[in-house]
PDB file of N, CA and C in Angstrom:
ATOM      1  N   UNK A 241      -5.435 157.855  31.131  1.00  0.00           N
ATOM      2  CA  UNK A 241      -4.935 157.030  32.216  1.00  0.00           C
ATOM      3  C   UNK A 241      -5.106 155.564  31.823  1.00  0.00           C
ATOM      4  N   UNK A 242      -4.219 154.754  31.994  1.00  0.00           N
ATOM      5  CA  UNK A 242      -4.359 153.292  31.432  1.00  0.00           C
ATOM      6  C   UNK A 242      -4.479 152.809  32.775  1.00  0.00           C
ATOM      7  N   UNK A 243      -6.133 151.743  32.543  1.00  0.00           N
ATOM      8  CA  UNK A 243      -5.702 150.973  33.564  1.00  0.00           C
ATOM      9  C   UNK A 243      -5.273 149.541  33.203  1.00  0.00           C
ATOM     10  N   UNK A 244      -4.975 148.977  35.146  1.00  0.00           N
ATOM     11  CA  UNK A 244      -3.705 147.953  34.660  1.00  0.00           C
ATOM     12  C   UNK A 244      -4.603 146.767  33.412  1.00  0.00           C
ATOM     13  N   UNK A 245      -3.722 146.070  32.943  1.00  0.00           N
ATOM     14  CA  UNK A 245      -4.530 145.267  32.054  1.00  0.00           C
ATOM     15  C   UNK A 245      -4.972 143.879  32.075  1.00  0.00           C
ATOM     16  N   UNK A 246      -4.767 143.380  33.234  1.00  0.00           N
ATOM     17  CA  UNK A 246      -5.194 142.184  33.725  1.00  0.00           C
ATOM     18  C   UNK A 246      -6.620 142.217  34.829  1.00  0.00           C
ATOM     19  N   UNK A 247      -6.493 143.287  35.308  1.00  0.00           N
ATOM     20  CA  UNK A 247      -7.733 143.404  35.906  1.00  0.00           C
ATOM     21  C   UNK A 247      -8.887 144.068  35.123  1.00  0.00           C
ATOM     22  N   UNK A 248      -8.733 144.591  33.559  1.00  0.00           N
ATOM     23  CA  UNK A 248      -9.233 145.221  32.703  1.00  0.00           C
ATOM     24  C   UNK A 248     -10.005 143.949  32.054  1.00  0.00           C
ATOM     25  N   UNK A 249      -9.103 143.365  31.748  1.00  0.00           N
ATOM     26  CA  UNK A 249     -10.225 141.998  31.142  1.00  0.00           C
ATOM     27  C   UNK A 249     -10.285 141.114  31.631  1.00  0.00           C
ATOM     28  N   UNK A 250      -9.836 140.762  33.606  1.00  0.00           N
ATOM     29  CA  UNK A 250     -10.776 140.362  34.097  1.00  0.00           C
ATOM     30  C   UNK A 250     -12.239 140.960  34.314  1.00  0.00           C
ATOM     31  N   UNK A 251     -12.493 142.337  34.659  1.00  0.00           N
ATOM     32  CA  UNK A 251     -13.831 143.087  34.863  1.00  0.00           C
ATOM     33  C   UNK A 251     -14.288 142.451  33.612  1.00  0.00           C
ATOM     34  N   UNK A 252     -13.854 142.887  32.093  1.00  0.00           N
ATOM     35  CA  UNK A 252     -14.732 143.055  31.031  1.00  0.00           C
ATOM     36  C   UNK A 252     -15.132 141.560  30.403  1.00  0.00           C
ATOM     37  N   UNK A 253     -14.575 140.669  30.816  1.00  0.00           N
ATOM     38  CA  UNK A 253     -15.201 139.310  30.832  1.00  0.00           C
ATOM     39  C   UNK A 253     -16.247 139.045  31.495  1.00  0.00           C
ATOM     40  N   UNK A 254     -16.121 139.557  33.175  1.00  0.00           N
ATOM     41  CA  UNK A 254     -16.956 139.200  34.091  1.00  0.00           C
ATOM     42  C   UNK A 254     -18.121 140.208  33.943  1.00  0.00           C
ATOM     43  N   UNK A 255     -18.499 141.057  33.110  1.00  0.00           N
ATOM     44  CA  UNK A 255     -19.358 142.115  32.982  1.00  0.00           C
ATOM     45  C   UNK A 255     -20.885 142.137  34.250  1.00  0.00           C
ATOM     46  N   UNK A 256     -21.064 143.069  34.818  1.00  0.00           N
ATOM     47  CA  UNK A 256     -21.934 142.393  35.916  1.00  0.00           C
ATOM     48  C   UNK A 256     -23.312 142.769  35.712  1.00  0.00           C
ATOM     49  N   UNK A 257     -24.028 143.331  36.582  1.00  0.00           N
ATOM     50  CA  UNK A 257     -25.530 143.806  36.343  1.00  0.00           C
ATOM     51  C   UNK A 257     -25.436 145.589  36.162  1.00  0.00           C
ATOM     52  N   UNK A 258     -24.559 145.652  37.362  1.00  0.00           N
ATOM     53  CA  UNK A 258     -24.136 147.080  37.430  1.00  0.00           C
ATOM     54  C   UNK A 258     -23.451 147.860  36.221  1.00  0.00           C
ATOM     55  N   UNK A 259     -22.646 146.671  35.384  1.00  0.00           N
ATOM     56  CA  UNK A 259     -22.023 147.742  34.249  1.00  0.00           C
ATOM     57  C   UNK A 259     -23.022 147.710  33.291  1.00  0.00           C
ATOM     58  N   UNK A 260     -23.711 146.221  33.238  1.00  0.00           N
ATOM     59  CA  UNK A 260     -24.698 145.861  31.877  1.00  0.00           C
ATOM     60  C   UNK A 260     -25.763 147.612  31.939  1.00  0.00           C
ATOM     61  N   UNK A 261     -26.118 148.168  33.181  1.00  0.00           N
ATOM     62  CA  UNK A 261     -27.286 148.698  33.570  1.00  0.00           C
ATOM     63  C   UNK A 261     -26.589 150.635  32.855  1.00  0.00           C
ATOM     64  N   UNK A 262     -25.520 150.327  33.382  1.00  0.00           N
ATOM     65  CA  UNK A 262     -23.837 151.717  33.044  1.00  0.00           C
ATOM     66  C   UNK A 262     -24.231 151.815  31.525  1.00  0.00           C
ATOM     67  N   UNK A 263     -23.545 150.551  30.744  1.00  0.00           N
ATOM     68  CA  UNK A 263     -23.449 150.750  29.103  1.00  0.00           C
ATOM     69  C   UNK A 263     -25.169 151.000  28.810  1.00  0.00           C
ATOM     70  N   UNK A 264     -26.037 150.638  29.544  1.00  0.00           N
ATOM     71  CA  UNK A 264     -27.473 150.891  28.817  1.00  0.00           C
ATOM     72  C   UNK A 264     -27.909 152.901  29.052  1.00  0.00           C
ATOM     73  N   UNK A 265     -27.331 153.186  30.146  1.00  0.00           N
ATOM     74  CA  UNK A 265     -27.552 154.195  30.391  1.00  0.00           C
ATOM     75  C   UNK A 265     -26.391 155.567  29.734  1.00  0.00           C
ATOM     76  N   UNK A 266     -25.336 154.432  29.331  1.00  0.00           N
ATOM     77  CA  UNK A 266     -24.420 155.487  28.453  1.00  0.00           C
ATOM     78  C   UNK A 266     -24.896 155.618  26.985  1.00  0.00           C
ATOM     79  N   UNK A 267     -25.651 154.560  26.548  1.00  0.00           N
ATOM     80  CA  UNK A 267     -25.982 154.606  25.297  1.00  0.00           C
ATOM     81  C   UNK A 267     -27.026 155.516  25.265  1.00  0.00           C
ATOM     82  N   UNK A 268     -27.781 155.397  26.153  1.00  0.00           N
ATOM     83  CA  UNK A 268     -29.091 156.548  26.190  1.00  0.00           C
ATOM     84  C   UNK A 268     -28.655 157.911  26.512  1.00  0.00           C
ATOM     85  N   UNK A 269     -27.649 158.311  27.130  1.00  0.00           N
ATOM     86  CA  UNK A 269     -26.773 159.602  27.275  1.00  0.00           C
ATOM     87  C   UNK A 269     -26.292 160.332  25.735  1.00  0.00           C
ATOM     88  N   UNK A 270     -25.465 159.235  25.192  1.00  0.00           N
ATOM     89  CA  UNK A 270     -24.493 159.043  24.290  1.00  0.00           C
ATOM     90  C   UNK A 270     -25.496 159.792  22.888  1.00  0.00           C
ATOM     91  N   UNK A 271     -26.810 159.397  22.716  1.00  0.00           N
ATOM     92  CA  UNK A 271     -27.716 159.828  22.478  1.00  0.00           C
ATOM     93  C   UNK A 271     -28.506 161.000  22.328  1.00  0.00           C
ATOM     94  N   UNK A 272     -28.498 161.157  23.494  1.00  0.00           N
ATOM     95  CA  UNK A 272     -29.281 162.269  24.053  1.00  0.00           C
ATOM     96  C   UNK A 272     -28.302 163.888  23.898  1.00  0.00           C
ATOM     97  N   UNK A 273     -27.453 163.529  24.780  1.00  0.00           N
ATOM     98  CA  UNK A 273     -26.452 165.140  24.841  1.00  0.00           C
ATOM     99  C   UNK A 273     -25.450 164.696  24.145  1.00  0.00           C
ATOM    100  N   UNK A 274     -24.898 163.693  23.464  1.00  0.00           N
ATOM    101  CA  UNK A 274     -24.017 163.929  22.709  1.00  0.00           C
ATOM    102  C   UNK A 274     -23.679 163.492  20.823  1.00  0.00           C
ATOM    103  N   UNK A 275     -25.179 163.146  20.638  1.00  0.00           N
ATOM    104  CA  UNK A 275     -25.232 163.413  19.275  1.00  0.00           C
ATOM    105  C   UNK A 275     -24.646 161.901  18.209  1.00  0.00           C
ATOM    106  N   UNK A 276     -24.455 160.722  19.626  1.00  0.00           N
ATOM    107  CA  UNK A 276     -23.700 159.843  18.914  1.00  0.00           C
ATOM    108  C   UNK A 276     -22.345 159.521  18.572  1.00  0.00           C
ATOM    109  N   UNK A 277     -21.615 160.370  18.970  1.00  0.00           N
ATOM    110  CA  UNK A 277     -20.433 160.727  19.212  1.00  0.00           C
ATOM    111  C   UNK A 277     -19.509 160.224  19.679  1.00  0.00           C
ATOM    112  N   UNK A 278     -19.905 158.936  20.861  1.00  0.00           N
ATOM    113  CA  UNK A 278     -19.014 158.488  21.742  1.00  0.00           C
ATOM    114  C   UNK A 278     -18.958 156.781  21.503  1.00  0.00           C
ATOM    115  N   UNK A 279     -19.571 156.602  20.089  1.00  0.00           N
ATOM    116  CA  UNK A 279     -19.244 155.445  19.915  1.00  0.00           C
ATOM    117  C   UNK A 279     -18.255 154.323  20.084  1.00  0.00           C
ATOM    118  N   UNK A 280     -18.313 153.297  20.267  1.00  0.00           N
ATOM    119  CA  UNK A 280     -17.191 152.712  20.565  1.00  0.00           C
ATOM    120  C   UNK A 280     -16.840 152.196  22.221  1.00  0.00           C
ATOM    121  N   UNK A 281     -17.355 152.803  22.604  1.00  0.00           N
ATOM    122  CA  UNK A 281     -16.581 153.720  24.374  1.00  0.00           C
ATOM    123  C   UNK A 281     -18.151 151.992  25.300  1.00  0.00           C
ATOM    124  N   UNK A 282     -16.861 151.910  26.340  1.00  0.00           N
ATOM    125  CA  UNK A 282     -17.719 150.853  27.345  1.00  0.00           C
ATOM    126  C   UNK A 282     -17.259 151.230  28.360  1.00  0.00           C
ATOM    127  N   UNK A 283     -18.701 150.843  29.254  1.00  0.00           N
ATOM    128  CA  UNK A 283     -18.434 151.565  30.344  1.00  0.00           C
ATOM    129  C   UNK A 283     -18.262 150.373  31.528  1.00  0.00           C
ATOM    130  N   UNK A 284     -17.614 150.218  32.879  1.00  0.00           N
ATOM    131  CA  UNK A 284     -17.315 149.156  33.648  1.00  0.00           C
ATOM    132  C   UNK A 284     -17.430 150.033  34.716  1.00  0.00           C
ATOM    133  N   UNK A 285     -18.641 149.036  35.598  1.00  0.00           N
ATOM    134  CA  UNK A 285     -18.622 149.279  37.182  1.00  0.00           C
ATOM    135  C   UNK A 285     -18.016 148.311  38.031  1.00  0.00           C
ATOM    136  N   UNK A 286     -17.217 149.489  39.196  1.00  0.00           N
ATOM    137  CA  UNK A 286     -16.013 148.649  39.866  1.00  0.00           C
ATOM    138  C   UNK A 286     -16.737 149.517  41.337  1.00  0.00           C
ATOM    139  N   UNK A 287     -16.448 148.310  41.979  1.00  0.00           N
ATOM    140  CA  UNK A 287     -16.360 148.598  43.569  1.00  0.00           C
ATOM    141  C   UNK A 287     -15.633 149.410  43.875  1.00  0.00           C
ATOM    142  N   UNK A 288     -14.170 149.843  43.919  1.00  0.00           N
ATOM    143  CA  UNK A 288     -13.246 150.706  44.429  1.00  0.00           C
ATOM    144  C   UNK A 288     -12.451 150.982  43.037  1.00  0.00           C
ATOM    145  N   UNK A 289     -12.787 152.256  42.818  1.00  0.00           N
ATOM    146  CA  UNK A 289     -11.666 153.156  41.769  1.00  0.00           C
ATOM    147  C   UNK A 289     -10.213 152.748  42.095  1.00  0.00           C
ATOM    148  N   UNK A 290     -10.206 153.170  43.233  1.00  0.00           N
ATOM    149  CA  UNK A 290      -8.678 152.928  43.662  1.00  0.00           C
ATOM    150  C   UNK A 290      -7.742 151.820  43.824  1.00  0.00           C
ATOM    151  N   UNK A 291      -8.702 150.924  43.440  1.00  0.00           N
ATOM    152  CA  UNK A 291      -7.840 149.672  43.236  1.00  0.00           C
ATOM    153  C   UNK A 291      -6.876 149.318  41.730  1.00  0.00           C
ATOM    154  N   UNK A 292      -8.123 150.301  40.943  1.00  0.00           N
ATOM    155  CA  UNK A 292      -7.575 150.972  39.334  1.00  0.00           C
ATOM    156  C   UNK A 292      -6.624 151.713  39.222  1.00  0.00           C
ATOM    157  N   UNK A 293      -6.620 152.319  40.079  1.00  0.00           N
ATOM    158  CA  UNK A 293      -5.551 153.689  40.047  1.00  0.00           C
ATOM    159  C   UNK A 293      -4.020 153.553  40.282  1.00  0.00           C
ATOM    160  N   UNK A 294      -2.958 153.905  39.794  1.00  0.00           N
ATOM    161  CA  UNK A 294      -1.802 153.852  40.449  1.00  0.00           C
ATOM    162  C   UNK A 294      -1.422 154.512  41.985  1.00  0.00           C
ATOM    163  N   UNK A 295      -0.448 153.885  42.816  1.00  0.00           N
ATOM    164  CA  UNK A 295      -0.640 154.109  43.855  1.00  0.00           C
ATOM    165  C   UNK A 295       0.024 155.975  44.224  1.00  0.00           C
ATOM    166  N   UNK A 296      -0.391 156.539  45.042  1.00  0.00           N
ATOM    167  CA  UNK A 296      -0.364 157.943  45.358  1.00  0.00           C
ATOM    168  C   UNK A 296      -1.659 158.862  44.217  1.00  0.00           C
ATOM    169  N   UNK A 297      -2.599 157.664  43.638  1.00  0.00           N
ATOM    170  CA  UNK A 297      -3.862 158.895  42.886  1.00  0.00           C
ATOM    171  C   UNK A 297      -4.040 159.653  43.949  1.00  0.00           C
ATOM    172  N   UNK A 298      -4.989 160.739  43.409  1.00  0.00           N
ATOM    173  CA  UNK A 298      -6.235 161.294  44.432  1.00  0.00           C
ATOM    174  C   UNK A 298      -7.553 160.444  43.890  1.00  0.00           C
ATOM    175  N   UNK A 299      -8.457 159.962  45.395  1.00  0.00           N
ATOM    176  CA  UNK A 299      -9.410 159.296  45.354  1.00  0.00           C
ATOM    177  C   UNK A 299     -10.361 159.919  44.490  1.00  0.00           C
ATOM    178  N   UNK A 300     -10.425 159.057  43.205  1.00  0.00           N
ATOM    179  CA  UNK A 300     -12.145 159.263  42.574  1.00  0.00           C
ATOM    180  C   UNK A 300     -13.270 158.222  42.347  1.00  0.00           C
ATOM    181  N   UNK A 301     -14.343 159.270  41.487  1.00  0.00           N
ATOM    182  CA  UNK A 301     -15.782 158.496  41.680  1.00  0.00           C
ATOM    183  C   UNK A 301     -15.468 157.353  40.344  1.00  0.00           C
ATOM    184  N   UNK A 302     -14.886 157.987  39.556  1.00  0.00           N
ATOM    185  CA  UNK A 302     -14.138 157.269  38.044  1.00  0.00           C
ATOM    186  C   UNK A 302     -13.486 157.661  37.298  1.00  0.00           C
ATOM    187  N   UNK A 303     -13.314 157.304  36.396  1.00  0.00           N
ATOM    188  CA  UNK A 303     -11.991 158.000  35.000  1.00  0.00           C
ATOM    189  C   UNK A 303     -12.056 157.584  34.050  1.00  0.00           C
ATOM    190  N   UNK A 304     -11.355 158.469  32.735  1.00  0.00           N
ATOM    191  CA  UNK A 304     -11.574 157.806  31.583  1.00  0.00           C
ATOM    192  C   UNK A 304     -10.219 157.205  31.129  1.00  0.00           C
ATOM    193  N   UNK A 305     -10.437 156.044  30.593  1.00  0.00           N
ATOM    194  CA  UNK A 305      -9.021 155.924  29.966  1.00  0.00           C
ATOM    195  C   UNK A 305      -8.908 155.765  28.519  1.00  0.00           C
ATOM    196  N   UNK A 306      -8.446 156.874  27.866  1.00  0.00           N
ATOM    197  CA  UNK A 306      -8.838 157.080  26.562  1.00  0.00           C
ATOM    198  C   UNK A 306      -8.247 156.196  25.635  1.00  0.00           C
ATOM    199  N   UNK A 307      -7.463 156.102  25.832  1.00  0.00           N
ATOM    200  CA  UNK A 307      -6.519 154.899  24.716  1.00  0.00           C
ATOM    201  C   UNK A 307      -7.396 153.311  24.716  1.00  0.00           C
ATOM    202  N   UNK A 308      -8.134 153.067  25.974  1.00  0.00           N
ATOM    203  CA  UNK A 308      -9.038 151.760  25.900  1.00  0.00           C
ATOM    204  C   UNK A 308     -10.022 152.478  25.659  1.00  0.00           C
ATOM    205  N   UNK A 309     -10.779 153.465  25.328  1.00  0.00           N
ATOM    206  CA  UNK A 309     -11.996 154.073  25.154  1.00  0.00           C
ATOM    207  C   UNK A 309     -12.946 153.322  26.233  1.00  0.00           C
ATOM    208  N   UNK A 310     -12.465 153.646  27.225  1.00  0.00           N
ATOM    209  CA  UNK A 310     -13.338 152.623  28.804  1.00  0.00           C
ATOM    210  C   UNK A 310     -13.668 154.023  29.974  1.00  0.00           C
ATOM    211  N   UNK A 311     -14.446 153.907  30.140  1.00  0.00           N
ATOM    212  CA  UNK A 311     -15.105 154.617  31.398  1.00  0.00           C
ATOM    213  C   UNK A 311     -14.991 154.201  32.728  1.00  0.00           C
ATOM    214  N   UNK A 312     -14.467 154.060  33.806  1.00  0.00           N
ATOM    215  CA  UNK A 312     -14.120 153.010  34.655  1.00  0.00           C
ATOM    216  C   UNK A 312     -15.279 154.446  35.859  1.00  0.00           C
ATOM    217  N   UNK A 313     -16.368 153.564  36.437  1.00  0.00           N
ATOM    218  CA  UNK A 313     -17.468 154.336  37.380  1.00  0.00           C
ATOM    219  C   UNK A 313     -17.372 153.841  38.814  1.00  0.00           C
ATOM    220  N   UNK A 314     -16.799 153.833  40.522  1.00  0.00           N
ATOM    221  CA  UNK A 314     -17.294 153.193  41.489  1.00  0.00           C
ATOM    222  C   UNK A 314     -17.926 153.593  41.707  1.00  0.00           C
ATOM    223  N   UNK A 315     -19.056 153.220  41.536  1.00  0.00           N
ATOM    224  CA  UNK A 315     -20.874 153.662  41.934  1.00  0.00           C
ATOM    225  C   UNK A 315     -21.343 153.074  42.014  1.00  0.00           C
ATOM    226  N   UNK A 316     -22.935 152.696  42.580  1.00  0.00           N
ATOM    227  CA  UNK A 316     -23.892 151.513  42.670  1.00  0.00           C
ATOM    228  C   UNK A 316     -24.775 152.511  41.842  1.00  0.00           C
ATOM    229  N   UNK A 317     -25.544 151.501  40.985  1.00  0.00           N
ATOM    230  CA  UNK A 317     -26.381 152.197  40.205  1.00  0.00           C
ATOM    231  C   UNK A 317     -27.130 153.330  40.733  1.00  0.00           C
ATOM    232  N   UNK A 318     -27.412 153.935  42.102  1.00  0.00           N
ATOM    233  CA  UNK A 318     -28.413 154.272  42.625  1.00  0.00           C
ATOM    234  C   UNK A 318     -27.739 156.065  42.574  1.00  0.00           C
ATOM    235  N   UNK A 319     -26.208 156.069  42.113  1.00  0.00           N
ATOM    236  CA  UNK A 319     -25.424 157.290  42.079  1.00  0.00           C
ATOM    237  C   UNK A 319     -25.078 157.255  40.996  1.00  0.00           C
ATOM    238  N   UNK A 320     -25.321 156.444  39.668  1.00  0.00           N
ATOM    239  CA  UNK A 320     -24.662 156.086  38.746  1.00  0.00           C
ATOM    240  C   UNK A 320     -24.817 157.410  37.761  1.00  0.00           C
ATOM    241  N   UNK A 321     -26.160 158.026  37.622  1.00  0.00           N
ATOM    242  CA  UNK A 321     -26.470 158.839  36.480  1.00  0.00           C
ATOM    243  C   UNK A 321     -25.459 160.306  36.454  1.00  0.00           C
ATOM    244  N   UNK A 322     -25.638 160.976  37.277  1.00  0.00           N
ATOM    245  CA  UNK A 322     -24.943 162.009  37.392  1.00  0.00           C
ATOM    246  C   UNK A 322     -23.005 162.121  37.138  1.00  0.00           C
ATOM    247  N   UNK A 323     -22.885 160.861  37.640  1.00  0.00           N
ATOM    248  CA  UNK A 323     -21.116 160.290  38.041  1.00  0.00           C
ATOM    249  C   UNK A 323     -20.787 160.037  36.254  1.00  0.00           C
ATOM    250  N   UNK A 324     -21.685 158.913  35.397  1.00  0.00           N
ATOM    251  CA  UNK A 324     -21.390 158.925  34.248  1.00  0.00           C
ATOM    252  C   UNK A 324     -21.390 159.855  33.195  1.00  0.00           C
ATOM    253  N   UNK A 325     -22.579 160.935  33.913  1.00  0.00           N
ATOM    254  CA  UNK A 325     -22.810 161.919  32.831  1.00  0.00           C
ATOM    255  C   UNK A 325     -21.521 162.695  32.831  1.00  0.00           C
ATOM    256  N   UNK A 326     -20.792 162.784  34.121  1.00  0.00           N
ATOM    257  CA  UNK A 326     -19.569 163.787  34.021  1.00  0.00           C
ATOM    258  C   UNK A 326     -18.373 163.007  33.439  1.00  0.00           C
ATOM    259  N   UNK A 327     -18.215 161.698  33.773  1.00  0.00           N
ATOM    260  CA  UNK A 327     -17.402 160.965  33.017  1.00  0.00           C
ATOM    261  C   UNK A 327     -17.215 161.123  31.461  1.00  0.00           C
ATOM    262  N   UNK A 328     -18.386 160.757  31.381  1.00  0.00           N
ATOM    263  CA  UNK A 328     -18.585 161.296  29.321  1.00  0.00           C
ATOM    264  C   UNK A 328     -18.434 163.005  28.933  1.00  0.00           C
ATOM    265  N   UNK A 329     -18.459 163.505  29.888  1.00  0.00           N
ATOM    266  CA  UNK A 329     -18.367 164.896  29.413  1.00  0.00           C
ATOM    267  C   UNK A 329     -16.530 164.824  29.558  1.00  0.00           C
ATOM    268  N   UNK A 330     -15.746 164.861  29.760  1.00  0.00           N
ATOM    269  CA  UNK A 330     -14.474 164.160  30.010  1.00  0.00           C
ATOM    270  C   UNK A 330     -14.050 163.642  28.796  1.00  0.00           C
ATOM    271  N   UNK A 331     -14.860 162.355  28.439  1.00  0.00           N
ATOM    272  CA  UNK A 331     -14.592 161.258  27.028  1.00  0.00           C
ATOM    273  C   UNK A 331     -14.679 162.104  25.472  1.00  0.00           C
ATOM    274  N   UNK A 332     -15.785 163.163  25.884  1.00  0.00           N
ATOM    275  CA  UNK A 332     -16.242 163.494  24.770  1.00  0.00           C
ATOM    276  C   UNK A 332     -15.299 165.336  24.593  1.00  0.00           C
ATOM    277  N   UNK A 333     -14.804 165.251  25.333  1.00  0.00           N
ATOM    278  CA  UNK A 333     -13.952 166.466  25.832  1.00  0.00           C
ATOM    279  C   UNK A 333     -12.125 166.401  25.503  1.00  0.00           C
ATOM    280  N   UNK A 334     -12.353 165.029  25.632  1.00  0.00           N
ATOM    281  CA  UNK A 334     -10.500 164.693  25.784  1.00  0.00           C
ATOM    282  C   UNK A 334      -9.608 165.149  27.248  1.00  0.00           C
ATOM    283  N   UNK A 335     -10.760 165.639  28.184  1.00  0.00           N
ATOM    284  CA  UNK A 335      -9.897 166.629  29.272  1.00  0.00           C
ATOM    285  C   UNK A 335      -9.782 165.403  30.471  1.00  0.00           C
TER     286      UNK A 335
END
C-alpha cells in the first residue's frame, strides 16, 4: 500500500517521541524474532491511520507499505508492542 507522499516526508522529517520510541522497539523485535531480517524498514507513529489510507479503506491499527519499507502504527506507545509486532510479522511475511 503506498502512502500518499507528501504527508510521508512530512511525518519522516518531523519524527516524534512516539516513532523515535516505535523504531527503538522495532529494532529490538527485528532482533529478537526475526533474526535481523527486516533491515532497512522505519517505523512512523501517526495519530489516525486513516488519514493514510485511501478513501473507502477498512479502519486499521497500521500497515505496511512495502515499496517504502515503512510501517505506518496509530498507537500511543502504551498499545504500541503488540500492534508492531503484528505489523512486522506482515513486513517480514510480504502478506
Amino acid at each position: 500500500m503506498k502512502v500518499n507522499s507528501f504527508k510521508k516526508r512530512k511525518h519522516l522529517e518531523n519524527t516524534g517521541p512516539n516513532s523515535l520510541f516505535l523504531q527503538k522497539l522495532f529494532d529490538e523485535f527485528n532482533a529478537k524474532y526475526f533474526s535481523g531480517r527486516l533491515r532497512g524498514w522505519r517505523v512512523l507513529a501517526v495519530c489516525d491511520t486513516n488519514n493514510w489510507l485511501p478513501d473507502g479503506t477498512e479502519k486499521t491499527s497500521g500497515f505496511v507499505d512495502f515499496g517504502q519499507r515503512l510501517i505506518v502504527v496509530g498507537v500511543t506507545r502504551y498499545q504500541a508492542e503488540p500492534i508492531l509486532l503484528h505489523h512486522m510479522a506482515h513486513a517480514i511475511t510480504g502478506t
